[in-house]
Every structure is written in C-alpha cells, then in structure tokens.
Tab-separated table of C-alpha atoms in Angstrom:
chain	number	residue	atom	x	y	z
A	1008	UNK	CA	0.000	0.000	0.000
A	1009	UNK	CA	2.719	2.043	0.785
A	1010	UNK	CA	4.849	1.860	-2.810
A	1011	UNK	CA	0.935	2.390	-3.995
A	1012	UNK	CA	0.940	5.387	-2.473
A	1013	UNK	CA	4.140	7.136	-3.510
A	1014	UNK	CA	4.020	6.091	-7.018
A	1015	UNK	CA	0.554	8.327	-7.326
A	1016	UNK	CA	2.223	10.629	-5.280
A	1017	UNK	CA	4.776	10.953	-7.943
A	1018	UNK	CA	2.506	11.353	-10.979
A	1019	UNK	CA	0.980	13.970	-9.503
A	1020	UNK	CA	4.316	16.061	-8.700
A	1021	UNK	CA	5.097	15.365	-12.928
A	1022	UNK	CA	1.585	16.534	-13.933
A	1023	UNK	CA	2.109	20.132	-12.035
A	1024	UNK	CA	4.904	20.158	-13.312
A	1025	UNK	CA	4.785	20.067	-16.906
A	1026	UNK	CA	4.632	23.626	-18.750
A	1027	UNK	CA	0.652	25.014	-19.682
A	1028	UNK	CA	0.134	25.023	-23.536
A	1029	UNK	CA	1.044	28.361	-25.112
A	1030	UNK	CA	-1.657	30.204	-25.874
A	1031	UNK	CA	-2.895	31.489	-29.531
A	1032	UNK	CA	-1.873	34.682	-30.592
A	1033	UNK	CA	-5.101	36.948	-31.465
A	1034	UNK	CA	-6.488	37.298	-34.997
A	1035	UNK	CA	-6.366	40.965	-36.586
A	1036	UNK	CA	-8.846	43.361	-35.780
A	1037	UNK	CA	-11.631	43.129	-38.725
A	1038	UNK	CA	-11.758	46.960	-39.675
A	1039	UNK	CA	-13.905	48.448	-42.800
A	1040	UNK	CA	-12.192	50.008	-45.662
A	1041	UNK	CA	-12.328	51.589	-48.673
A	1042	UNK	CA	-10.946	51.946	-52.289
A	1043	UNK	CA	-9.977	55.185	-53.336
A	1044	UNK	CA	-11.757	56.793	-56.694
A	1045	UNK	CA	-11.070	60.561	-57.639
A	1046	UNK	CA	-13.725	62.166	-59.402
A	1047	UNK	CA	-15.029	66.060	-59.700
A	1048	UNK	CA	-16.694	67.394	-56.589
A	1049	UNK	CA	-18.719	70.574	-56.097
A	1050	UNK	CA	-18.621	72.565	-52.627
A	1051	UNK	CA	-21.153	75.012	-51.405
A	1052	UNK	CA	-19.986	78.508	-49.162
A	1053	UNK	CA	-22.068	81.068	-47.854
A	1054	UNK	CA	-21.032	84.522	-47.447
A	1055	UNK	CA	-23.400	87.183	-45.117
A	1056	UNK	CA	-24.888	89.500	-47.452
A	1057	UNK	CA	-26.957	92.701	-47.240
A	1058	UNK	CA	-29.158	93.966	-49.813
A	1059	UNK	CA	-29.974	97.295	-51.506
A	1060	UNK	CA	-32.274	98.408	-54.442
A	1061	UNK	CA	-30.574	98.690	-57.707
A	1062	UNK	CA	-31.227	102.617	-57.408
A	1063	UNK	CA	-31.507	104.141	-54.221
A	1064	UNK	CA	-32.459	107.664	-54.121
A	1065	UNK	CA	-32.682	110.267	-51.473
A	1066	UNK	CA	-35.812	112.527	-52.148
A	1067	UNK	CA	-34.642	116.146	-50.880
A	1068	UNK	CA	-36.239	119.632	-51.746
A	1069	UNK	CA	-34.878	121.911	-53.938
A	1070	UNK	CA	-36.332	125.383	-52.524
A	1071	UNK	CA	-37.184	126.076	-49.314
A	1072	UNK	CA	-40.781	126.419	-48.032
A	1073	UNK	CA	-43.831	124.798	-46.200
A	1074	UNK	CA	-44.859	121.052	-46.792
A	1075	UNK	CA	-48.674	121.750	-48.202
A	1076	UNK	CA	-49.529	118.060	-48.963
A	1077	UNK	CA	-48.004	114.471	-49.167
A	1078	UNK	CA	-48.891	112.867	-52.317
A	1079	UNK	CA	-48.044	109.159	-50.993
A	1080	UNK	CA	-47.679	107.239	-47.991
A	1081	UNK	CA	-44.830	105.526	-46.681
A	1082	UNK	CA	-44.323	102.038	-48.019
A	1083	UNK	CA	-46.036	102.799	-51.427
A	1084	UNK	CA	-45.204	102.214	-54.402
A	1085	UNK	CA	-44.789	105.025	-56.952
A	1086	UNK	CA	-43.742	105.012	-60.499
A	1087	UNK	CA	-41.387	107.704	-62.087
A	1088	UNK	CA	-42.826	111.124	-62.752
A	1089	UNK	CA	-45.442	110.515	-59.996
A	1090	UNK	CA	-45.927	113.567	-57.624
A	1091	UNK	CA	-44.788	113.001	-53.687
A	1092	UNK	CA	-44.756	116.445	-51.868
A	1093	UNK	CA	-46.288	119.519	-52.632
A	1094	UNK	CA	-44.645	122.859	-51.511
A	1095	UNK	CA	-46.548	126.067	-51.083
A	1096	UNK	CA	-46.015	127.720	-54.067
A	1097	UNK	CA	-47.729	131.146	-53.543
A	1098	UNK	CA	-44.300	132.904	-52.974
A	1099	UNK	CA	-42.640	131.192	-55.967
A	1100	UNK	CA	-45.529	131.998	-58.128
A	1101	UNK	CA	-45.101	135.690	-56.817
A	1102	UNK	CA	-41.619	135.883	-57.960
A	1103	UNK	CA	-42.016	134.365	-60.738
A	1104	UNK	CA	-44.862	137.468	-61.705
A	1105	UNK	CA	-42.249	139.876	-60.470
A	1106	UNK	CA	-39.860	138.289	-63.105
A	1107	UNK	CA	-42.130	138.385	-65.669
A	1108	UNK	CA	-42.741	142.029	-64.803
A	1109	UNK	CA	-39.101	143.162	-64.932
A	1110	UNK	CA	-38.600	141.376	-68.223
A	1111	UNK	CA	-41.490	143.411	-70.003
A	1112	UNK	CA	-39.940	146.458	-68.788
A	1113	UNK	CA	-36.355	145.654	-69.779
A	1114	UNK	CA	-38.235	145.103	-73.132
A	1115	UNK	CA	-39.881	148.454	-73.273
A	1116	UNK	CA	-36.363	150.259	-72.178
A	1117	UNK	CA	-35.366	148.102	-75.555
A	1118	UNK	CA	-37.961	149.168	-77.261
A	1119	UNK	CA	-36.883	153.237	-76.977
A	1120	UNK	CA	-33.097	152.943	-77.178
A	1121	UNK	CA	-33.629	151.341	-80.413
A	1122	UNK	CA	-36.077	154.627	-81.620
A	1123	UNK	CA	-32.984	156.811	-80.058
A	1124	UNK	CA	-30.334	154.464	-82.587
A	1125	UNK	CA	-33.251	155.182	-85.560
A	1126	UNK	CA	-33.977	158.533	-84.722
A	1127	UNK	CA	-29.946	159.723	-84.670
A	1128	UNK	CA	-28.884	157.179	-88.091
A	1129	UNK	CA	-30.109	159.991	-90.784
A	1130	UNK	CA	-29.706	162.984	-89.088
A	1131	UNK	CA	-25.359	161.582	-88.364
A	1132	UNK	CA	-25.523	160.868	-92.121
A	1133	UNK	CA	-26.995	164.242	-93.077
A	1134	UNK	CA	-24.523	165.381	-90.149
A	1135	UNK	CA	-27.297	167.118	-88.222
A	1136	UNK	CA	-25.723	165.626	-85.019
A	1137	UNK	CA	-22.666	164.076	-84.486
A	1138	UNK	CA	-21.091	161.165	-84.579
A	1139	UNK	CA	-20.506	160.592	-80.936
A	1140	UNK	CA	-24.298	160.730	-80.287
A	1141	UNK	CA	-25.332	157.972	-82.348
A	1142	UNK	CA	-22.713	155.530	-81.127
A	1143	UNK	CA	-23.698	156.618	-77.040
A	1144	UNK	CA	-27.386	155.636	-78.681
A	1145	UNK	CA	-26.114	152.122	-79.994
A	1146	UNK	CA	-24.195	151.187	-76.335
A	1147	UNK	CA	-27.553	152.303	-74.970
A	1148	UNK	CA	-29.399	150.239	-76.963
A	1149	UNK	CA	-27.061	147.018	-76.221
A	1150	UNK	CA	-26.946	147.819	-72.172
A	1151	UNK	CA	-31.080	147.563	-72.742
A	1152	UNK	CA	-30.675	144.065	-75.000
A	1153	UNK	CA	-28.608	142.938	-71.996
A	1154	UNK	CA	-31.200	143.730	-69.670
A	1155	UNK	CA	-33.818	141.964	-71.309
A	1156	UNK	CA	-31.573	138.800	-71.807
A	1157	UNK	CA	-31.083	139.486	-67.995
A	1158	UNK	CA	-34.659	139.638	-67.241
A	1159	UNK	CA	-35.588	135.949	-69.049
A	1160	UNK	CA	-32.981	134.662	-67.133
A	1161	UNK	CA	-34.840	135.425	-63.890
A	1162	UNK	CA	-38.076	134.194	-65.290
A	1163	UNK	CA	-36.493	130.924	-65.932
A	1164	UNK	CA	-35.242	130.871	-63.091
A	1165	UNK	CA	-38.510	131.974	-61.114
A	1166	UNK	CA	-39.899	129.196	-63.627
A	1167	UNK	CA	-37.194	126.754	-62.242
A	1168	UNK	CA	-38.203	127.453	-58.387
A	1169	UNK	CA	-42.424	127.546	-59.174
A	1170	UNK	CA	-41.604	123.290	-60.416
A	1171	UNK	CA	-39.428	122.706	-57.684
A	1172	UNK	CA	-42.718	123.188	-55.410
A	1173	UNK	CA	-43.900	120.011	-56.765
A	1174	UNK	CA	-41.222	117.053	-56.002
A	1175	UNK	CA	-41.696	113.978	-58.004
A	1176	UNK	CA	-40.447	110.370	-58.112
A	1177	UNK	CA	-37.291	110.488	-60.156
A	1178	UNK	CA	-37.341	106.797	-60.535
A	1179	UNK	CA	-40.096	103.349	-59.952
A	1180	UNK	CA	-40.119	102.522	-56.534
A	1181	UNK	CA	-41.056	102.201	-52.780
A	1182	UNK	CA	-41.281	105.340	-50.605
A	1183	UNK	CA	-39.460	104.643	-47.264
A	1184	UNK	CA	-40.223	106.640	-43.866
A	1185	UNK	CA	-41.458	109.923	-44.259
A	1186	UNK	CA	-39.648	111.910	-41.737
A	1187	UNK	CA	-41.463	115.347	-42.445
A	1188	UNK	CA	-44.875	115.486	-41.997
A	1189	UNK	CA	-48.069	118.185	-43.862
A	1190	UNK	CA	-47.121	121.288	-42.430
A	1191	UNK	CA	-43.150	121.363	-41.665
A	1192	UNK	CA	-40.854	123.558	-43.157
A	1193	UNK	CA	-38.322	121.886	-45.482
A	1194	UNK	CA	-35.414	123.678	-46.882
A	1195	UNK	CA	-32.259	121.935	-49.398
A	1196	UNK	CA	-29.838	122.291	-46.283
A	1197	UNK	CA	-31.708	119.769	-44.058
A	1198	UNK	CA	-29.247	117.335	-42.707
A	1199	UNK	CA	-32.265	114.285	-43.397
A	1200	UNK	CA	-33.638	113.210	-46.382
A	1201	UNK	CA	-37.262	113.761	-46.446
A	1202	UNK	CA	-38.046	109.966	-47.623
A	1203	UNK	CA	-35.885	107.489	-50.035
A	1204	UNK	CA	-37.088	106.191	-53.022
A	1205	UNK	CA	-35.659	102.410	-54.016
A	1206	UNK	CA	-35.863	100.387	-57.087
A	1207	UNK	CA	-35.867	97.249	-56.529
A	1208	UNK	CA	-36.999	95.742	-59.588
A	1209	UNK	CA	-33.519	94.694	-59.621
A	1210	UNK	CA	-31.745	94.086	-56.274
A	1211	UNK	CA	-28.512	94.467	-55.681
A	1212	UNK	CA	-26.386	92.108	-53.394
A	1213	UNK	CA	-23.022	93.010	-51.616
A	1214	UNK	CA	-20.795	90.567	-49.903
A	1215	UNK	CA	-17.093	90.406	-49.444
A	1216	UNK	CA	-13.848	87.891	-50.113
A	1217	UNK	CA	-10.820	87.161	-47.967
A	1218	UNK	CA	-7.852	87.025	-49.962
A	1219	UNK	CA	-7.473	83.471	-49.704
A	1220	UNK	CA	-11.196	82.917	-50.812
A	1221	UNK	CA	-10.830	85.571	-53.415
A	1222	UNK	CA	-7.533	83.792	-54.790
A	1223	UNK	CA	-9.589	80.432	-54.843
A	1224	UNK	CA	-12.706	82.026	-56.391
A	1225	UNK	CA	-10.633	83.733	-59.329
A	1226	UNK	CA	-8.299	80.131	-60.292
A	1227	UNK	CA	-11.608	78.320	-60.943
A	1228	UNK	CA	-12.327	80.285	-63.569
A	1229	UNK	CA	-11.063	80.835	-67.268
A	1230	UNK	CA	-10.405	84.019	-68.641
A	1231	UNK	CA	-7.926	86.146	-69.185
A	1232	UNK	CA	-8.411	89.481	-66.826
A	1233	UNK	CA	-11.148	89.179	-63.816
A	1234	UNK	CA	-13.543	91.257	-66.080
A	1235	UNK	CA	-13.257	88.486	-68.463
A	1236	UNK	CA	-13.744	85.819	-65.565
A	1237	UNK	CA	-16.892	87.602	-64.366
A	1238	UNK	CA	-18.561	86.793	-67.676
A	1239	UNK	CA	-18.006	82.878	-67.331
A	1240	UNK	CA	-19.468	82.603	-63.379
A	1241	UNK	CA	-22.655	80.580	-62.745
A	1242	UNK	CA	-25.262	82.012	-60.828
A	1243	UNK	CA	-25.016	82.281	-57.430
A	1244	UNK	CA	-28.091	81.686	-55.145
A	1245	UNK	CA	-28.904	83.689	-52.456
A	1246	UNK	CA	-30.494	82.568	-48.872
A	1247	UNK	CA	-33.098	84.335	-46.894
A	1248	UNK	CA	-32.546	85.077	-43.095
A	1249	UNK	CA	-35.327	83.088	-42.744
A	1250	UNK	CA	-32.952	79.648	-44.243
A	1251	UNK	CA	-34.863	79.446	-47.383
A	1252	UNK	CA	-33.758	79.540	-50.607
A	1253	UNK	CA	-34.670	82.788	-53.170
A	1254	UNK	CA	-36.453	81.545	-56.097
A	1255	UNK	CA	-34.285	83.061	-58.380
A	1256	UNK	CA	-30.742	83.044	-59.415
A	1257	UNK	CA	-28.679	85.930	-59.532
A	1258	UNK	CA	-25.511	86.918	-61.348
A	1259	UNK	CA	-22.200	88.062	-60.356
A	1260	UNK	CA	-21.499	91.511	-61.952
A	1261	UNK	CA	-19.277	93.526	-60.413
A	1262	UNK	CA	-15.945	93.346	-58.247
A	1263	UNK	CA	-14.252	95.803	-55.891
A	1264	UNK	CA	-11.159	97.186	-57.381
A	1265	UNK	CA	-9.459	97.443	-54.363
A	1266	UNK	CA	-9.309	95.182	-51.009
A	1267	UNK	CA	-10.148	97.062	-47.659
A	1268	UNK	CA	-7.549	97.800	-45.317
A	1269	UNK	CA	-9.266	97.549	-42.343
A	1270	UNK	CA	-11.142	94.319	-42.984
A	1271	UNK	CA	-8.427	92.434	-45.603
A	1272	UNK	CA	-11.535	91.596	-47.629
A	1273	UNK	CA	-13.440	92.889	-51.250
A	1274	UNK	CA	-16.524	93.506	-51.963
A	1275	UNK	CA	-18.471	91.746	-54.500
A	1276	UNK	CA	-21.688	92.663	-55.899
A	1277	UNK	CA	-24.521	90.054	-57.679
A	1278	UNK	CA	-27.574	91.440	-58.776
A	1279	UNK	CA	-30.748	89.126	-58.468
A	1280	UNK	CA	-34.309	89.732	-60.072
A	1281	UNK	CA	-37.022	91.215	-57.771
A	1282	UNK	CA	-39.744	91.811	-60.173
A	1283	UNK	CA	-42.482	90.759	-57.635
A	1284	UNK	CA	-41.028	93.075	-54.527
A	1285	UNK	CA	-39.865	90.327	-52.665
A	1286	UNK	CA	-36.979	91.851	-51.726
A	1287	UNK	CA	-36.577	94.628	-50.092
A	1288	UNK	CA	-33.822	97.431	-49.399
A	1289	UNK	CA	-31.921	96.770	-45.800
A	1290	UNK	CA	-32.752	93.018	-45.889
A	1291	UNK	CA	-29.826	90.802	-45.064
A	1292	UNK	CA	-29.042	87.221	-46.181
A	1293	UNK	CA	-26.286	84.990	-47.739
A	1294	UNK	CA	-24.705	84.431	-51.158
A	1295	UNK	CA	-23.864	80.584	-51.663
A	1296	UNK	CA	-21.145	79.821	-54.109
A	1297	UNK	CA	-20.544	77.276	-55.763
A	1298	UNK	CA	-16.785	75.783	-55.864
A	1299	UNK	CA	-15.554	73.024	-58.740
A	1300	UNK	CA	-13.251	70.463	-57.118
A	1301	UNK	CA	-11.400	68.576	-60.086
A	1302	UNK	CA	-9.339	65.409	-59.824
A	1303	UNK	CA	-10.198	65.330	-56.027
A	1304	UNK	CA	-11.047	62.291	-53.758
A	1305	UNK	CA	-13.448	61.998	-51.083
A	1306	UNK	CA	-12.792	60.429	-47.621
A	1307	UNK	CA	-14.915	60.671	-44.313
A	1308	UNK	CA	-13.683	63.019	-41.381
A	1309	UNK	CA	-14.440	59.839	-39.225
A	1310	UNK	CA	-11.215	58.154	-41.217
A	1311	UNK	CA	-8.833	60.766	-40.722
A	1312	UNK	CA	-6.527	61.689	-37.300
A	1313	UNK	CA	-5.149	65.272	-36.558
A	1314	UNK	CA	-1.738	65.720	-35.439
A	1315	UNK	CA	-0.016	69.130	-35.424
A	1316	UNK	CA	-1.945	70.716	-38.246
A	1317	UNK	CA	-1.725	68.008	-40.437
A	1318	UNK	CA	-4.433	65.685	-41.262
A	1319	UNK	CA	-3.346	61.655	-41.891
A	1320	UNK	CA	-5.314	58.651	-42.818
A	1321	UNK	CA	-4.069	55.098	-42.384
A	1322	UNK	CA	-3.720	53.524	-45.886
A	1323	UNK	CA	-3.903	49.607	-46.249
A	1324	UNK	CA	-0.416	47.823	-47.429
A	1325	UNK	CA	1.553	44.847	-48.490
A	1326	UNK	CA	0.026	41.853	-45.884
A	1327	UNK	CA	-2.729	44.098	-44.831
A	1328	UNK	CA	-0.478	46.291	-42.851
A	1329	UNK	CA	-1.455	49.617	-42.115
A	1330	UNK	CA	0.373	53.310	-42.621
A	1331	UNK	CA	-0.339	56.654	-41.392
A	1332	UNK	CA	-0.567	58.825	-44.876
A	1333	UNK	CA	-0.527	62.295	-44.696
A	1334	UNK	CA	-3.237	63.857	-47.023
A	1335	UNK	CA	-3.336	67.785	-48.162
A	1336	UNK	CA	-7.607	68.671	-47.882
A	1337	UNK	CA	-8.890	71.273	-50.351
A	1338	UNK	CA	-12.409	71.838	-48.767
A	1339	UNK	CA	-15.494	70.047	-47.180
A	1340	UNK	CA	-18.522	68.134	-48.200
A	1341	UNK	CA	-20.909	67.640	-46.060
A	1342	UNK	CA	-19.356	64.667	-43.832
A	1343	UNK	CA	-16.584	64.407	-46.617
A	1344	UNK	CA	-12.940	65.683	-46.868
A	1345	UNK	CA	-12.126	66.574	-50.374
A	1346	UNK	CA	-8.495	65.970	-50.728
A	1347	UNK	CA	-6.064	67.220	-52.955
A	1348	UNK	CA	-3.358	65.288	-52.692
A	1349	UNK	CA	-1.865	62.279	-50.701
A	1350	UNK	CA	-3.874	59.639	-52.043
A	1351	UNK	CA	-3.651	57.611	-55.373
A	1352	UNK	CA	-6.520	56.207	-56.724
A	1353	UNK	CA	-7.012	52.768	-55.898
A	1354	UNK	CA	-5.356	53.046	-52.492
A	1355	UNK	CA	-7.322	51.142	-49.294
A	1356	UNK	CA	-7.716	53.206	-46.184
A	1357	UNK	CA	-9.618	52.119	-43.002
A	1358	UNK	CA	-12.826	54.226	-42.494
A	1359	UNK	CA	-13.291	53.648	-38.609
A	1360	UNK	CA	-11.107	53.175	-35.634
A	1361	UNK	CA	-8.487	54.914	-36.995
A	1362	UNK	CA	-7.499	56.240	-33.083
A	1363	UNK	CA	-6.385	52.698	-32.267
A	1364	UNK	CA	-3.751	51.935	-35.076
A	1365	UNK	CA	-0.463	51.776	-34.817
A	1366	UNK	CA	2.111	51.890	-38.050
A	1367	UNK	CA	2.697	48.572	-39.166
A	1368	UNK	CA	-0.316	47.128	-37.527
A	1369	UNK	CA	-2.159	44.178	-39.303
A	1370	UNK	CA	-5.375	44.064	-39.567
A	1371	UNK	CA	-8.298	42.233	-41.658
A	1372	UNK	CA	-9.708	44.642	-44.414
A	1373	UNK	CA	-13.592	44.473	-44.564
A	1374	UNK	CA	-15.252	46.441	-47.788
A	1375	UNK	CA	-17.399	49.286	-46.581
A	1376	UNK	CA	-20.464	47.761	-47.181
A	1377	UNK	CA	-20.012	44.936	-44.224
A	1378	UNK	CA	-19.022	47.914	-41.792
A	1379	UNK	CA	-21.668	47.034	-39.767
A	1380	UNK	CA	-20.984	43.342	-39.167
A	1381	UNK	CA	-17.667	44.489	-38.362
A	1382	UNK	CA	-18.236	46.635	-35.650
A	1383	UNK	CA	-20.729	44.356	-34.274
A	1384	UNK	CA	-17.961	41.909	-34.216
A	1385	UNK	CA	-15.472	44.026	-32.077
C-alpha cells in the first residue's frame, strides 16, 4: 500500500509540473475600408450678405418752403414722374410774376433805345448831329438788349423754383419713412432726407472675399483678366434670413477694385431679379457659391486623425499592414474631406477606428459595405 501510495504521489508532482500550452496569438482586428476613386466634386460657401435696391435715391427739396400736402404714404409704391410732396407755391408763383414784370420792362427800355439808334442814323448821315451821339445811342441800346436777356434769365429761373414746389419720383419705386410730416418747413440744407425712393426691380447684393477665398474664387475660372472671368461665373443663389432659398438666381457683376484695409476683404456685388417686390432694401441674407473640385477624392472626417496641423489617414499595405498617410484637404462636403493630394486612386484606407492603429499594424480589411458586421464583431 505504501509503494501504492508514492508512485501516485509521484505522478501527480510530474503533472504540475509540466509547462501550460502556449496560448494562440489573437487574430487581426476586422476593420472596414475603402478603395480610393477621384472624381469632380462641387462645394457650397455662404457669405453674409446685405441687400440694396438697384437705385436708391434720397428725395430732398430743392427750394425752401412749407410742406402743403403728401402725395403718398410711406411704403407705397410710386412710379417715375409721380408727384410726392407739394410745396406752397404762392411765394414762388409771386416771384415768378415779379420776373415776368421786370422782363417786359427791360423790353420796353429796348424798345426806346432802339427809336434813339433810328432817330440819330439819318440825321449823323446828313450830319445834323454828331457822330458821338449815335454811337452813345447804340451802347444804350445794347446795355437795354442785356437787360432783357437778364430779365428771361430770372423768369427761368422763377420758372425753375415755381416746379421745384412740386417734387416727383425720379425713378419706380417704394417710398421709405417719411420723416417730415403736412405742415413742416423743409429747406435743401436739411441734414435728413425727407423719404428714399428704391428700385428694386432689380436688387442688388453686396458681400465680401478674404484674400485666400478671393484667390480660390478667381483660379476656378477661365479668362484672361477678372472682367473676363466675371462673364463665365454661374449664378449664385442667395439665402433668406429666414434659411430658405430665393427663387431666383442671380448673377455676379461687379468686383471691388481694391481690397479694404481695415477688414483684408473685397466687396463683390450680384444682382438678383425682384420683379415681384420680394426683396426689399436693408434686408440681409447669404450668397452661396458654388466651388468646382477637379481630380479630387473623397474620404470621411471619421477616417482621418489630426496631429499638429496636419491631417493623416491610415492607408492599407503589403500583408494588410497599415500606414499613417498624410493627405493635403482642399475643402469640405458635407461629412466628406475633399483631398487634394496624398492619395492615389485605388489606395485602401480604413474608415473607422483609426485612433487605435499603430504603423505597421495588421489588420483584416472588410469592404465598406459589411461595416456594420464588423463593428458588431469588435
């Protein structure tokens, strides 16, 4: 019983004491990716805007006087040639009667100092008289043709000041806020307006450029000189402050010649249709452009890592091994990086879990389309 006993004894001891199985290395991580294609993309950036009538006029009076009525109210619409304020004319009209008055008698002093040069013409040629008396006549006679040239003046003039007394639309438009009211007295110096008159059949749109966006805007473009390159731009769209779209396109037509020094932007202008009075003078919105991306590739933000400025991706190589890449992006869309440069087409990156992976890591590629059943594996 005893040798029984030690031999089990010693089968145990050789059992604990023989080395555990190594265990298995793990398989790769199962990670989606995704075959490069480069193709032409098309980018959208808005720009705040703020909006003025093609013609914006400030309605101011010409003579001085007493507002006697107000042809329109504020808001309205008027059309060119329509009457708006009516000044009291009474001392205009008087002036212009005094004028009228002066001229007939600069006529009848004419009248006589031509008798005088008729009168003295045969008696200096029979040499009744002298000389010297019919040329004082003549110089007479021209002093009184001055006079009466003089004295139309001044009725045209009186003329002139009576029309004034009527101000009328000088263009189609809306009236804005009439700040004087029946009864005030208006004169040309007033420091306000008395209302603004705007056009906005047509509206005009201003926004402005960086330099960096203007450089970009002008290189997508052929042409030889910017006014050439304005001819070949699409329409631009414009969006409301309300986040909807304007119905109709508008056209860029006009660039700043010079960049603002305070700012380190320009000013661009596009003028947009407003034949139904949508639009109105003061209202703000955006201008979307539209950017051409050629020869560019697309690749989610979720499958690119930041480090110091520079954006990488982790590119799929030789045994599955993975690579940080740097890439160079040239804009956004949407959820998309558009990148310029860094990739070749055909290349495999992985789309998701990018934070995790090392250089040289191996891992087992998944097409994008079985991304889900790969992150539901891990």
């Amino acid at each position: 019983m005893k040798s029984l006993a030690i031999i089990l004894s010693l089968a145990v001891l050789y059992g604990c004491a023989e080395k555990p199985a190594q265990q298995q290395a793990a398989p790769p991580q199962a990670l989606p990716v995704t075959e490069i294609k480069v193709d032409t993309a098309t980018t959208y950036q808005d720009y705040p805007a703020s909006i003025e009538g093609a013609v914006n006029v400030e309605i101011r009076p010409q003579v001085a006087g007493t507002l006697d009525r107000l042809y329109a109210d504020e808001g309205a619409y008027v059309t060119k040639g329509q009457p708006l304020f009516k000044i009291n004319e009474n001392p205009f009209r008087e002036a212009l009667n005094n004028a009228k008055a002066s001229q007939q008698a600069a006529e009848g002093a004419m009248a006589n100092a031509k008798l005088e040069v008729e009168k003295l013409t045969p008696l200096v040629q029979n040499k009744v008289v002298s000389d010297y008396q019919l040329k004082a006549a003549k110089a007479a006679l021209q002093v009184a043709q001055a006079q009466v040239a003089q004295a139309k003046a001044q009725v045209g003039t009186a003329q002139i000041n009576l029309g004034y007394t009527v101000i009328k639309a000088p263009v189609s438009g809306y009236i804005g806020r009439l700040v004087k009211k029946q009864g005030s007295l208006v004169s040309p110096s007033d420091a306000e307006a008395l209302t603004q008159l705007s056009d906005v059949h047509d509206v005009h749109v201003y926004f402005s450029l960086g330099e960096t966006d203007f450089v970009n805007f002008k290189a997508q473009y052929a042409g030889k000189n910017l006014q050439d390159k304005i001819s070949h731009l699409p329409p631009v769209a414009l969006v409301l402050s309300d986040k909807s779209s304007y119905t109709l396109p508008g056209k860029i037509d006009m660039i700043d010649g010079q960049f603002d020094k305070t700012t380190g932007a320009i000013t661009v202008r596009a003028t947009f249709p407003n034949a139904d009075g949508l639009l109105r003078s003061g209202n703000t919105g955006k201008v979307r452009l539209s950017l051409q991306h050629n020869n560019v590739a697309r690749v989610p933000q979720d499958a690119t890592l930041e480090l110091q400025d520079k954006v990488f991706v982790y590119a799929v190589g030789d045994s599955n091994k993975v690579a940080k890449q740097p890439i160079v992006i040239e804009g956004k869309s949407g959820s998309d990086y558009l990148v310029k440069s860094g990739l070749k087409p055909g290349q495999q990156i992985v789309l998701s879990g990018v934070d995790h992976l090392q250089d040289g890591m191996k891992i087992a590629p998944q097409k994008a389309v079985d991304k889900a059943n790969a992150v539901a594996k891990n």
